[in-house]
Short mmCIF file of C-alpha atoms in Angstrom, two decimals:
data_model
loop_
_atom_site.label_atom_id
_atom_site.label_comp_id
_atom_site.label_asym_id
_atom_site.label_seq_id
_atom_site.Cartn_x
_atom_site.Cartn_y
_atom_site.Cartn_z
CA UNK F 1 0.00 0.00 0.00
CA UNK F 2 1.37 3.39 -0.98
CA UNK F 3 2.05 5.85 1.87
CA UNK F 4 -0.36 8.73 2.36
CA UNK F 5 1.08 11.97 0.97
CA UNK F 6 2.26 14.39 3.68
CA UNK F 7 -0.08 17.11 2.44
CA UNK F 8 -3.11 14.87 2.91
CA UNK F 9 -1.89 13.85 6.38
CA UNK F 10 -1.56 17.51 7.24
CA UNK F 11 -5.12 18.25 6.11
CA UNK F 12 -6.53 15.35 8.11
CA UNK F 13 -4.65 16.48 11.23
CA UNK F 14 -7.24 19.22 11.76
CA UNK F 15 -10.53 18.46 13.46
CA UNK F 16 -13.89 19.73 12.31
CA UNK F 17 -13.90 22.68 14.71
CA UNK F 18 -10.53 23.87 13.40
CA UNK F 19 -11.77 23.66 9.82
CA UNK F 20 -14.81 25.78 10.68
CA UNK F 21 -12.55 28.33 12.40
CA UNK F 22 -10.34 28.53 9.34
CA UNK F 23 -13.39 28.84 7.08
CA UNK F 24 -14.84 31.68 9.18
CA UNK F 25 -11.45 33.42 9.26
CA UNK F 26 -11.14 33.32 5.46
CA UNK F 27 -14.77 34.23 4.79
CA UNK F 28 -14.85 37.27 7.10
CA UNK F 29 -11.48 38.30 5.66
CA UNK F 30 -12.92 38.28 2.14
CA UNK F 31 -16.14 39.98 3.21
CA UNK F 32 -14.40 43.01 4.66
CA UNK F 33 -11.85 43.05 1.87
CA UNK F 34 -14.76 43.78 -0.45
CA UNK F 35 -15.82 46.70 1.77
CA UNK F 36 -12.45 48.42 1.41
CA UNK F 37 -12.21 47.44 -2.21
CA UNK F 38 -15.39 49.46 -2.86
CA UNK F 39 -14.12 52.52 -0.94
CA UNK F 40 -10.82 52.92 -2.78
CA UNK F 41 -11.95 53.99 -6.31
CA UNK F 42 -12.76 57.57 -5.29
CA UNK F 43 -9.11 58.25 -4.43
CA UNK F 44 -7.95 56.85 -7.79
CA UNK F 45 -10.52 58.75 -9.83
CA UNK F 46 -9.74 62.11 -8.19
CA UNK F 47 -6.55 62.72 -10.17
CA UNK F 48 -8.30 61.80 -13.41
CA UNK F 49 -11.18 64.21 -12.80
CA UNK F 50 -8.85 67.17 -12.59
CA UNK F 51 -6.05 66.05 -14.89
CA UNK F 52 -7.72 67.16 -18.11
CA UNK F 53 -8.64 70.56 -16.74
CA UNK F 54 -5.09 71.31 -15.65
CA UNK F 55 -3.75 70.06 -18.98
CA UNK F 56 -6.17 72.32 -20.80
CA UNK F 57 -5.04 75.30 -18.78
CA UNK F 58 -1.38 74.55 -19.41
CA UNK F 59 -1.96 73.99 -23.13
CA UNK F 60 -3.90 77.21 -23.44
CA UNK F 61 -1.12 79.12 -21.70
CA UNK F 62 1.63 77.51 -23.78
CA UNK F 63 -0.11 78.16 -27.10
CA UNK F 64 0.53 81.90 -26.91
CA UNK F 65 -1.39 82.27 -30.13
CA UNK F 66 -3.49 85.18 -31.25
CA UNK F 67 -6.67 86.20 -29.60
CA UNK F 68 -8.66 84.45 -32.29
CA UNK F 69 -7.01 81.12 -31.60
CA UNK F 70 -7.30 81.19 -27.80
CA UNK F 71 -11.11 81.21 -27.52
CA UNK F 72 -11.36 78.33 -29.96
CA UNK F 73 -8.82 76.37 -27.95
CA UNK F 74 -10.58 77.00 -24.65
CA UNK F 75 -13.92 76.06 -26.20
CA UNK F 76 -12.45 72.85 -27.52
CA UNK F 77 -11.20 71.77 -24.09
CA UNK F 78 -14.38 72.88 -22.40
CA UNK F 79 -16.39 70.57 -24.60
CA UNK F 80 -13.99 67.63 -24.64
CA UNK F 81 -11.55 67.51 -21.70
CA UNK F 82 -12.95 69.82 -19.03
CA UNK F 83 -16.61 69.03 -19.54
CA UNK F 84 -16.85 66.98 -16.36
CA UNK F 85 -18.51 69.34 -13.98
CA UNK F 86 -18.62 70.37 -11.18
CA UNK F 87 -15.00 69.32 -10.58
CA UNK F 88 -13.48 71.46 -13.34
CA UNK F 89 -13.09 74.66 -11.32
CA UNK F 90 -10.19 75.93 -9.24
CA UNK F 91 -11.95 74.82 -6.06
CA UNK F 92 -11.88 71.17 -7.13
CA UNK F 93 -9.86 70.14 -4.05
CA UNK F 94 -12.51 71.54 -1.74
CA UNK F 95 -15.29 69.81 -3.70
CA UNK F 96 -13.47 66.48 -3.67
CA UNK F 97 -12.76 66.91 0.03
CA UNK F 98 -16.41 67.63 0.70
CA UNK F 99 -17.38 64.47 -1.16
CA UNK F 100 -15.02 62.45 1.02
CA UNK F 101 -16.40 64.19 4.08
CA UNK F 102 -19.99 63.35 3.19
CA UNK F 103 -19.17 59.63 3.05
CA UNK F 104 -17.02 59.58 6.18
CA UNK F 105 -19.29 61.79 8.28
CA UNK F 106 -22.28 59.58 7.46
CA UNK F 107 -20.11 56.55 8.26
CA UNK F 108 -19.10 58.01 11.63
CA UNK F 109 -22.66 58.87 12.67
CA UNK F 110 -24.05 55.58 11.42
CA UNK F 111 -21.38 53.56 13.21
CA UNK F 112 -22.64 54.55 16.65
CA UNK F 113 -26.09 53.25 15.74
CA UNK F 114 -24.84 50.25 13.84
CA UNK F 115 -23.27 48.51 16.82
CA UNK F 116 -26.39 48.92 18.93
CA UNK F 117 -28.59 47.60 16.11
CA UNK F 118 -26.17 44.79 15.32
CA UNK F 119 -26.35 43.48 18.91
CA UNK F 120 -30.08 42.91 18.42
CA UNK F 121 -30.24 41.43 14.91
CA UNK F 122 -28.79 38.29 13.31
CA UNK F 123 -25.31 39.24 12.12
CA UNK F 124 -25.58 37.24 8.90
CA UNK F 125 -28.75 38.98 7.71
CA UNK F 126 -27.63 42.40 8.91
CA UNK F 127 -24.31 42.10 7.07
CA UNK F 128 -25.92 40.71 3.91
CA UNK F 129 -28.36 43.61 3.59
CA UNK F 130 -25.57 46.11 4.20
CA UNK F 131 -23.34 44.60 1.51
CA UNK F 132 -26.10 44.46 -1.09
CA UNK F 133 -27.01 48.10 -0.45
CA UNK F 134 -23.37 49.14 -0.53
CA UNK F 135 -22.94 47.45 -3.89
CA UNK F 136 -25.97 49.31 -5.19
CA UNK F 137 -24.73 52.76 -4.12
CA UNK F 138 -21.17 52.11 -5.32
CA UNK F 139 -22.52 51.23 -8.76
CA UNK F 140 -24.76 54.32 -8.72
CA UNK F 141 -21.72 56.55 -8.37
CA UNK F 142 -20.17 54.94 -11.45
CA UNK F 143 -23.40 55.28 -13.38
CA UNK F 144 -23.02 59.02 -12.99
CA UNK F 145 -20.26 58.83 -15.60
CA UNK F 146 -22.19 56.58 -17.95
CA UNK F 147 -25.33 58.74 -17.82
CA UNK F 148 -23.37 62.01 -17.88
CA UNK F 149 -24.59 63.29 -14.50
CA UNK F 150 -22.90 66.51 -13.38
CA UNK F 151 -24.85 67.30 -10.20
CA UNK F 152 -22.75 67.59 -7.05
CA UNK F 153 -25.87 66.83 -5.00
CA UNK F 154 -26.17 63.45 -6.75
CA UNK F 155 -22.64 62.37 -5.87
CA UNK F 156 -22.85 63.69 -2.32
CA UNK F 157 -26.19 61.90 -1.76
CA UNK F 158 -24.78 58.62 -3.03
CA UNK F 159 -21.74 59.02 -0.79
CA UNK F 160 -23.91 59.69 2.27
CA UNK F 161 -26.11 56.65 1.59
CA UNK F 162 -23.08 54.45 0.97
CA UNK F 163 -21.42 55.66 4.16
CA UNK F 164 -24.47 54.73 6.21
CA UNK F 165 -24.90 51.20 4.83
CA UNK F 166 -21.18 50.44 5.07
CA UNK F 167 -21.40 50.78 8.85
CA UNK F 168 -22.98 47.33 8.94
CA UNK F 169 -19.64 45.77 8.08
CA UNK F 170 -17.09 46.39 10.81
CA UNK F 171 -19.06 45.61 14.01
CA UNK F 172 -20.46 42.49 12.35
CA UNK F 173 -17.18 40.95 11.17
CA UNK F 174 -15.28 41.83 14.37
CA UNK F 175 -18.03 40.28 16.50
CA UNK F 176 -18.07 37.18 14.33
CA UNK F 177 -14.31 36.64 14.28
CA UNK F 178 -14.11 37.28 18.04
CA UNK F 179 -16.79 34.66 18.63
CA UNK F 180 -14.59 32.09 16.93
CA UNK F 181 -11.24 33.27 18.28
CA UNK F 182 -12.07 34.31 21.82
CA UNK F 183 -8.79 33.29 23.46
CA UNK F 184 -5.13 32.85 22.77
CA UNK F 185 -2.94 34.94 20.48
CA UNK F 186 -5.60 37.48 19.65
CA UNK F 187 -3.13 40.17 18.58
CA UNK F 188 -1.45 37.88 16.05
CA UNK F 189 -4.69 36.38 14.74
CA UNK F 190 -6.37 39.74 14.32
CA UNK F 191 -3.19 41.35 13.03
CA UNK F 192 -3.10 38.87 10.17
CA UNK F 193 -6.87 39.04 9.73
CA UNK F 194 -6.91 42.84 9.68
CA UNK F 195 -4.68 42.85 6.61
CA UNK F 196 -7.97 42.64 4.70
CA UNK F 197 -8.02 46.44 4.97
CA UNK F 198 -4.79 46.80 3.03
CA UNK F 199 -5.60 43.92 0.66
CA UNK F 200 -8.92 45.58 -0.15
CA UNK F 201 -7.20 48.91 -0.74
CA UNK F 202 -4.64 47.28 -3.04
CA UNK F 203 -7.24 45.39 -5.06
CA UNK F 204 -9.45 48.48 -5.20
CA UNK F 205 -6.54 50.54 -6.51
CA UNK F 206 -5.65 47.98 -9.16
CA UNK F 207 -9.25 47.49 -10.34
CA UNK F 208 -10.04 51.21 -10.38
CA UNK F 209 -6.69 52.01 -12.00
CA UNK F 210 -7.33 49.63 -14.87
CA UNK F 211 -10.45 51.61 -15.90
CA UNK F 212 -9.72 55.15 -14.70
CA UNK F 213 -8.15 56.50 -17.89
CA UNK F 214 -10.73 55.08 -20.26
CA UNK F 215 -14.02 54.88 -18.31
CA UNK F 216 -13.84 55.85 -14.66
CA UNK F 217 -17.46 54.81 -14.15
CA UNK F 218 -16.34 51.18 -14.34
CA UNK F 219 -13.87 51.92 -11.54
CA UNK F 220 -16.94 52.02 -9.28
CA UNK F 221 -19.27 49.57 -11.00
CA UNK F 222 -16.90 46.59 -10.87
CA UNK F 223 -16.16 46.95 -7.10
CA UNK F 224 -19.89 47.48 -6.52
CA UNK F 225 -20.70 44.19 -8.21
CA UNK F 226 -17.99 42.44 -6.20
CA UNK F 227 -19.25 43.60 -2.79
CA UNK F 228 -22.85 42.73 -3.72
CA UNK F 229 -21.75 39.25 -4.81
CA UNK F 230 -19.90 38.80 -1.52
CA UNK F 231 -23.11 39.78 0.27
CA UNK F 232 -24.83 36.81 -1.36
CA UNK F 233 -21.94 34.58 -0.26
CA UNK F 234 -22.34 35.93 3.28
CA UNK F 235 -26.02 35.02 3.32
CA UNK F 236 -25.38 31.41 2.35
CA UNK F 237 -22.22 30.62 4.30
CA UNK F 238 -21.52 32.88 7.31
CA UNK F 239 -21.68 31.10 10.68
CA UNK F 240 -22.01 33.73 13.40
CA UNK F 241 -21.04 31.68 16.45
CA UNK F 242 -19.71 28.16 17.18
CA UNK F 243 -22.84 27.53 19.24
CA UNK F 244 -24.94 27.91 16.09
CA UNK F 245 -23.06 25.01 14.61
CA UNK F 246 -23.54 22.89 17.70
CA UNK F 247 -27.26 23.61 17.65
CA UNK F 248 -27.46 22.54 14.02
CA UNK F 249 -25.64 19.30 14.77
CA UNK F 250 -27.85 18.62 17.79
CA UNK F 251 -30.98 19.11 15.69
CA UNK F 252 -29.75 16.96 12.82
CA UNK F 253 -28.30 14.14 14.91
CA UNK F 254 -30.60 11.24 15.83
CA UNK F 255 -30.21 8.24 18.13
CA UNK F 256 -28.76 5.09 16.67
CA UNK F 257 -31.97 3.19 17.01
CA UNK F 258 -35.34 4.66 17.92
CA UNK F 259 -38.90 3.69 17.25
CA UNK F 260 -42.05 5.72 17.59
CA UNK F 261 -44.25 4.53 20.42
CA UNK F 262 -47.77 5.04 19.15
CA UNK F 263 -50.08 3.29 21.58
CA UNK F 264 -49.01 5.16 24.66
CA UNK F 265 -51.25 7.32 26.82
CA UNK F 266 -48.54 9.74 27.80
CA UNK F 267 -47.11 11.03 31.08
CA UNK F 268 -49.02 13.28 33.49
CA UNK F 269 -51.98 13.39 31.17
CA UNK F 270 -50.05 14.63 28.07
CA UNK F 271 -51.01 12.82 24.85
CA UNK F 272 -47.96 13.92 22.82
CA UNK F 273 -46.09 11.55 20.53
CA UNK F 274 -43.04 10.19 22.28
CA UNK F 275 -39.85 8.55 21.08
CA UNK F 276 -38.62 5.36 22.66
CA UNK F 277 -34.88 4.85 22.69
CA UNK F 278 -33.41 1.38 22.38
CA UNK F 279 -32.00 0.38 25.74
CA UNK F 280 -28.27 0.10 26.10
CA UNK F 281 -27.49 3.46 24.54
CA UNK F 282 -26.27 5.28 27.65
CA UNK F 283 -24.21 7.76 25.62
CA UNK F 284 -27.28 8.88 23.68
CA UNK F 285 -29.28 9.44 26.86
CA UNK F 286 -26.49 11.32 28.59
CA UNK F 287 -26.08 13.61 25.56
CA UNK F 288 -29.76 14.41 25.64
CA UNK F 289 -29.82 15.00 29.36
CA UNK F 290 -26.85 17.34 29.17
CA UNK F 291 -28.20 19.39 26.28
CA UNK F 292 -31.85 19.88 27.31
CA UNK F 293 -31.51 21.83 30.53
CA UNK F 294 -32.83 24.96 32.10
CA UNK F 295 -31.06 27.11 34.65
CA UNK F 296 -32.72 28.51 37.71
CA UNK F 297 -30.92 29.99 40.66
CA UNK F 298 -27.60 28.66 39.39
CA UNK F 299 -28.69 24.99 39.37
CA UNK F 300 -28.98 22.78 36.33
CA UNK F 301 -31.97 20.49 36.05
CA UNK F 302 -33.27 18.42 33.15
CA UNK F 303 -36.47 19.70 31.60
CA UNK F 304 -37.89 16.18 31.90
CA UNK F 305 -38.17 14.31 35.12
CA UNK F 306 -35.52 11.66 35.58
CA UNK F 307 -38.11 8.94 35.84
CA UNK F 308 -39.52 10.02 32.47
CA UNK F 309 -36.11 9.88 30.83
CA UNK F 310 -35.28 6.61 32.57
CA UNK F 311 -38.37 5.03 31.08
CA UNK F 312 -36.73 5.42 27.68
CA UNK F 313 -39.39 7.77 26.38
CA UNK F 314 -38.73 11.44 25.69
CA UNK F 315 -41.20 13.89 24.12
CA UNK F 316 -40.79 14.94 20.51
CA UNK F 317 -42.84 18.13 20.84
CA UNK F 318 -43.79 20.81 23.36
CA UNK F 319 -40.48 20.90 25.19
CA UNK F 320 -40.42 24.36 26.74
CA UNK F 321 -37.01 25.89 27.38
CA UNK F 322 -37.22 28.37 30.23
CA UNK F 323 -34.97 31.36 29.60
CA UNK F 324 -32.69 32.15 32.49
CA UNK F 325 -33.55 35.37 34.25
CA UNK F 326 -29.84 36.10 34.65
CA UNK F 327 -29.01 35.80 30.96
CA UNK F 328 -27.09 38.94 29.98
CA UNK F 329 -28.78 41.49 27.79
CA UNK F 330 -27.22 43.79 25.21
CA UNK F 331 -25.20 46.54 26.85
CA UNK F 332 -26.27 50.18 26.66
CA UNK F 333 -24.25 52.92 25.00
CA UNK F 334 -23.34 54.53 28.33
CA UNK F 335 -22.56 51.16 29.82
CA UNK F 336 -20.05 50.51 27.06
CA UNK F 337 -18.42 53.91 27.66
CA UNK F 338 -17.86 52.99 31.30
CA UNK F 339 -15.64 50.04 30.38
CA UNK F 340 -12.08 51.03 31.37
CA UNK F 341 -10.05 52.11 28.35
CA UNK F 342 -12.88 52.59 25.85
CA UNK F 343 -12.78 56.40 25.94
CA UNK F 344 -8.98 56.64 25.74
CA UNK F 345 -8.62 54.23 22.86
CA UNK F 346 -11.58 55.81 21.05
CA UNK F 347 -10.04 59.29 21.17
CA UNK F 348 -6.63 57.96 20.19
CA UNK F 349 -8.16 56.18 17.22
CA UNK F 350 -9.86 59.42 16.19
CA UNK F 351 -6.48 60.94 15.35
CA UNK F 352 -4.80 57.73 14.19
CA UNK F 353 -7.59 57.07 11.71
CA UNK F 354 -7.47 60.70 10.60
CA UNK F 355 -3.93 60.08 9.38
CA UNK F 356 -4.68 56.71 7.81
CA UNK F 357 -7.74 57.87 5.88
CA UNK F 358 -6.05 61.05 4.70
CA UNK F 359 -3.50 58.80 3.04
CA UNK F 360 -6.26 56.53 1.75
CA UNK F 361 -8.12 59.33 -0.03
CA UNK F 362 -5.33 61.74 -0.99
CA UNK F 363 -2.12 59.75 -1.47
CA UNK F 364 -2.64 58.97 -5.20
CA UNK F 365 -3.30 62.66 -5.96
CA UNK F 366 -0.25 63.72 -3.94
CA UNK F 367 1.95 61.26 -5.83
CA UNK F 368 0.56 62.55 -9.11
CA UNK F 369 1.52 66.12 -8.20
CA UNK F 370 4.81 65.40 -6.43
CA UNK F 371 6.21 62.69 -8.70
CA UNK F 372 4.47 63.87 -11.90
CA UNK F 373 2.93 60.48 -12.66
CA UNK F 374 -0.35 59.69 -14.38
CA UNK F 375 -3.39 58.44 -12.48
CA UNK F 376 -2.80 54.74 -13.09
CA UNK F 377 0.88 54.75 -12.07
CA UNK F 378 0.14 56.88 -9.01
CA UNK F 379 -2.62 54.47 -7.97
CA UNK F 380 -0.33 51.48 -8.38
CA UNK F 381 2.45 53.14 -6.41
CA UNK F 382 0.07 54.08 -3.57
CA UNK F 383 -0.56 50.38 -2.91
CA UNK F 384 2.89 50.18 -1.30
CA UNK F 385 1.50 52.17 1.62
CA UNK F 386 -1.03 49.38 2.16
CA UNK F 387 1.65 46.69 1.81
CA UNK F 388 3.51 48.38 4.64
CA UNK F 389 0.23 48.53 6.55
CA UNK F 390 -0.13 44.73 6.37
CA UNK F 391 3.31 44.22 7.92
CA UNK F 392 2.72 46.94 10.52
CA UNK F 393 -0.60 45.48 11.64
CA UNK F 394 0.87 42.00 12.08
CA UNK F 395 3.93 43.32 13.94
CA UNK F 396 1.75 45.39 16.26
CA UNK F 397 -0.33 42.32 17.08
CA UNK F 398 2.66 40.04 17.69
CA UNK F 399 4.50 42.58 19.86
CA UNK F 400 1.42 43.41 21.94
CA UNK F 401 0.74 39.69 22.47
CA UNK F 402 4.33 39.15 23.57
CA UNK F 403 4.43 42.11 25.96
CA UNK F 404 0.78 42.11 27.02
CA UNK F 405 0.78 45.89 26.54
CA UNK F 406 -1.57 47.09 23.80
CA UNK F 407 -1.41 50.82 24.64
CA UNK F 408 2.38 50.88 24.89
CA UNK F 409 2.76 49.16 21.52
CA UNK F 410 0.47 51.72 19.87
CA UNK F 411 2.23 54.62 21.58
CA UNK F 412 5.70 53.62 20.39
CA UNK F 413 4.53 53.24 16.79
CA UNK F 414 2.74 56.60 16.91
CA UNK F 415 5.86 58.25 18.30
CA UNK F 416 7.91 56.91 15.40
CA UNK F 417 5.26 57.70 12.80
CA UNK F 418 5.33 61.49 13.20
CA UNK F 419 8.98 62.09 12.15
CA UNK F 420 8.61 59.43 9.46
CA UNK F 421 5.77 61.42 7.90
CA UNK F 422 7.99 64.47 7.77
CA UNK F 423 10.73 62.42 6.16
CA UNK F 424 8.29 61.15 3.54
CA UNK F 425 7.25 64.68 2.61
CA UNK F 426 10.89 65.59 2.02
CA UNK F 427 12.20 62.40 0.40
CA UNK F 428 9.26 61.87 -1.99
CA UNK F 429 10.62 64.71 -4.10
CA UNK F 430 13.95 62.94 -4.74
CA UNK F 431 12.85 60.13 -7.03
CA UNK F 432 11.02 56.85 -7.17
CA UNK F 433 13.38 54.70 -5.06
CA UNK F 434 13.26 56.75 -1.84
CA UNK F 435 9.51 57.21 -2.29
CA UNK F 436 8.94 53.44 -2.41
CA UNK F 437 10.96 52.87 0.77
CA UNK F 438 9.24 55.63 2.71
CA UNK F 439 5.79 54.49 1.59
CA UNK F 440 6.44 51.05 3.08
CA UNK F 441 7.74 52.45 6.37
CA UNK F 442 4.96 55.04 6.70
CA UNK F 443 2.32 52.42 5.93
CA UNK F 444 3.58 50.17 8.71
CA UNK F 445 3.84 52.88 11.38
CA UNK F 446 0.57 54.63 10.48
CA UNK F 447 -1.62 51.56 10.03
CA UNK F 448 -0.09 49.46 12.84
CA UNK F 449 -1.77 51.32 15.75
CA UNK F 450 -4.95 51.81 13.73
CA UNK F 451 -5.17 48.09 13.02
CA UNK F 452 -4.41 47.07 16.59
CA UNK F 453 -6.99 49.39 18.18
CA UNK F 454 -9.81 48.48 15.79
CA UNK F 455 -9.31 44.72 16.17
CA UNK F 456 -7.52 43.20 19.17
CA UNK F 457 -8.08 46.17 21.50
CA UNK F 458 -11.77 46.38 20.58
CA UNK F 459 -12.16 42.65 21.17
CA UNK F 460 -10.32 42.90 24.49
CA UNK F 461 -12.53 45.72 25.72
CA UNK F 462 -15.69 44.08 24.38
CA UNK F 463 -14.94 41.04 26.55
CA UNK F 464 -13.48 42.98 29.49
CA UNK F 465 -13.58 41.31 32.91
CA UNK F 466 -15.83 44.10 34.21
CA UNK F 467 -18.59 42.74 31.96
CA UNK F 468 -18.62 39.48 33.95
CA UNK F 469 -18.84 37.26 30.89
CA UNK F 470 -21.44 39.31 28.99
CA UNK F 471 -20.30 38.79 25.40
CA UNK F 472 -23.12 40.86 23.94
CA UNK F 473 -21.19 44.09 24.46
CA UNK F 474 -18.64 43.38 21.75
CA UNK F 475 -20.50 44.87 18.80
CA UNK F 476 -21.40 48.05 20.70
CA UNK F 477 -17.86 48.58 21.99
CA UNK F 478 -16.41 47.98 18.53
CA UNK F 479 -18.87 50.46 17.02
CA UNK F 480 -18.07 53.15 19.62
CA UNK F 481 -14.32 52.86 19.08
CA UNK F 482 -14.49 52.70 15.30
CA UNK F 483 -17.26 55.31 15.15
CA UNK F 484 -15.13 57.79 17.08
CA UNK F 485 -12.20 56.96 14.83
CA UNK F 486 -14.41 57.56 11.81
CA UNK F 487 -15.00 61.13 12.96
CA UNK F 488 -11.28 61.65 12.48
CA UNK F 489 -11.46 59.80 9.18
CA UNK F 490 -14.08 62.32 8.06
CA UNK F 491 -12.22 65.39 9.25
CA UNK F 492 -8.80 64.36 7.88
CA UNK F 493 -9.57 64.28 4.15
CA UNK F 494 -11.63 67.46 4.48
CA UNK F 495 -8.74 69.30 6.14
CA UNK F 496 -6.38 67.90 3.53
CA UNK F 497 -8.55 69.36 0.78
CA UNK F 498 -8.50 72.78 2.42
CA UNK F 499 -4.83 72.83 3.48
CA UNK F 500 -3.45 71.43 0.22
CA UNK F 501 -4.50 74.66 -1.51
CA UNK F 502 -1.69 76.36 0.42
CA UNK F 503 0.84 73.61 -0.24
CA UNK F 504 1.26 69.95 0.69
CA UNK F 505 3.63 70.81 3.56
CA UNK F 506 0.67 72.07 5.56
CA UNK F 507 -1.08 68.73 5.09
CA UNK F 508 1.91 66.84 6.50
CA UNK F 509 2.15 69.19 9.49
CA UNK F 510 -1.49 68.45 10.20
CA UNK F 511 -0.83 64.70 10.00
CA UNK F 512 2.14 64.89 12.37
CA UNK F 513 0.10 66.89 14.87
CA UNK F 514 -2.65 64.27 14.70
CA UNK F 515 -0.16 61.49 15.46
CA UNK F 516 1.11 63.32 18.55
CA UNK F 517 -2.47 63.86 19.77
CA UNK F 518 -3.23 60.15 19.30
CA UNK F 519 -0.18 59.42 21.44
CA UNK F 520 -1.27 61.93 24.08
CA UNK F 521 -4.60 60.18 24.74
CA UNK F 522 -2.80 56.88 25.39
CA UNK F 523 -0.33 58.19 27.97
CA UNK F 524 -2.49 57.34 30.99
CA UNK F 525 -2.96 53.77 29.79
CA UNK F 526 0.74 53.48 28.95
CA UNK F 527 1.65 54.60 32.45
CA UNK F 528 -0.78 52.09 33.92
CA UNK F 529 0.68 49.26 31.82
CA UNK F 530 4.27 50.11 32.66
CA UNK F 531 3.65 50.41 36.40
CA UNK F 532 1.44 47.34 36.61
CA UNK F 533 2.90 44.45 38.54
CA UNK F 534 1.12 42.01 36.24
CA UNK F 535 2.82 41.83 32.87
CA UNK F 536 1.10 38.71 31.58
CA UNK F 537 -0.53 38.95 28.12
CA UNK F 538 -3.96 40.58 28.10
CA UNK F 539 -5.45 37.69 26.18
CA UNK F 540 -4.73 35.24 29.03
CA UNK F 541 -5.51 37.53 31.95
CA UNK F 542 -8.56 39.61 31.17
CA UNK F 543 -10.38 37.77 28.42
CA UNK F 544 -13.07 35.15 28.64
CA UNK F 545 -14.23 32.79 25.97
CA UNK F 546 -17.44 33.83 24.27
#
């Protein structure tokens, strides 16, 4: 007999629970990748919207022809190259910034509500509806090009609607992944998992970049179709909690041998149909007795009397499960704010996310202006920032797991990020090589703290020991932290649009200031971590399995 290949042996070394964990990890990774994939096109299309107008202005200036030639030239470009209104004026940066702001402000406001709603609805359905609606609104933005729509109100309205429905994503996927990975190396697991943000940005840049020069409407329509398709996948395959799987198996499993007892008068006057188990199957009986219980006053008792179960007959219908009075309910908004560390990390994320999203929405345009590249090349080059972000997120998770100090890890990276941003603003003018290196370093230092706070820290706080095992706070805590961060994400691109009119140096000074403020809000937690006598990892001290 031929030996079993090592790859097959490796696959069979995993049990069913591990396979479901891996499946959930991959599925939620792909689901949120599609969210970021659909957000990226706007940053790629920006440079294309204004490129023709600036070229027309330069060409008109360089022509230097007679007065009779100049009006004809301007008319030609007005009809052909600069016809895309309302972004063809000198205030295009402010208009583009306002469009970013409309999406991000709606996202920030909606996020506070999303977590509270998500705690009370099935995650799978909530996430599916959000993804389908997001796909619709993303495609609508692209259809503005196809149907030649030039109304600013149209694009702003679509951005607001898309921002609201996209809030269904983050609390849902973080809650789901935390349900499956409630203990252990949470920083590492979520650091790797959170790379979906950068992967989505990279794919979004590549997809949008492939259409931007020829038909920028497709830069939105293709990502819109992708996120809608992933919403359908979510509906059919997402498993919210391991207990859901156990319930399904319990319902589908049946005793080895059982026969319906039809001529029986019932127990205590009940005439229900009963099932009679074949004697000798102790394991089957014990499994039933352990799974059909109610809790009252801390004691466990079978729903059926022991003499009923011992007779070998158990009811098939009308088994009433009494809900425990002490079962935890969804936490309130103010209750979530009272969890130690939620306010500090939320305010720190406000400024950290301001920096990250300013890069997300404005980096391709900055590269276009600073390095004099076209829209496609600038979009491709901007993906290096996200590549650095993948490495930074994983490193932040590993280091914080090792040290057991989440706040200190974030603080050190924020401290290093500020001077690195200044270095990037200076070095990016000296050629492609230095720009590539600095993009990777900046991506790691900027996105590392952002990734750690929105994933492992949110999961830690959502399962904090002060909650006494109430796992229903996770979605609300995640929404509060990310919602506060999204306020910064809304303000950052708007400020960048205003400040860039006076030069890009002002934008980088704003980003460095934001990094220092993010560090400032963590100082109390850093001091507490450094002076604590317990230096064991957070994941093994404070967390409880969902």
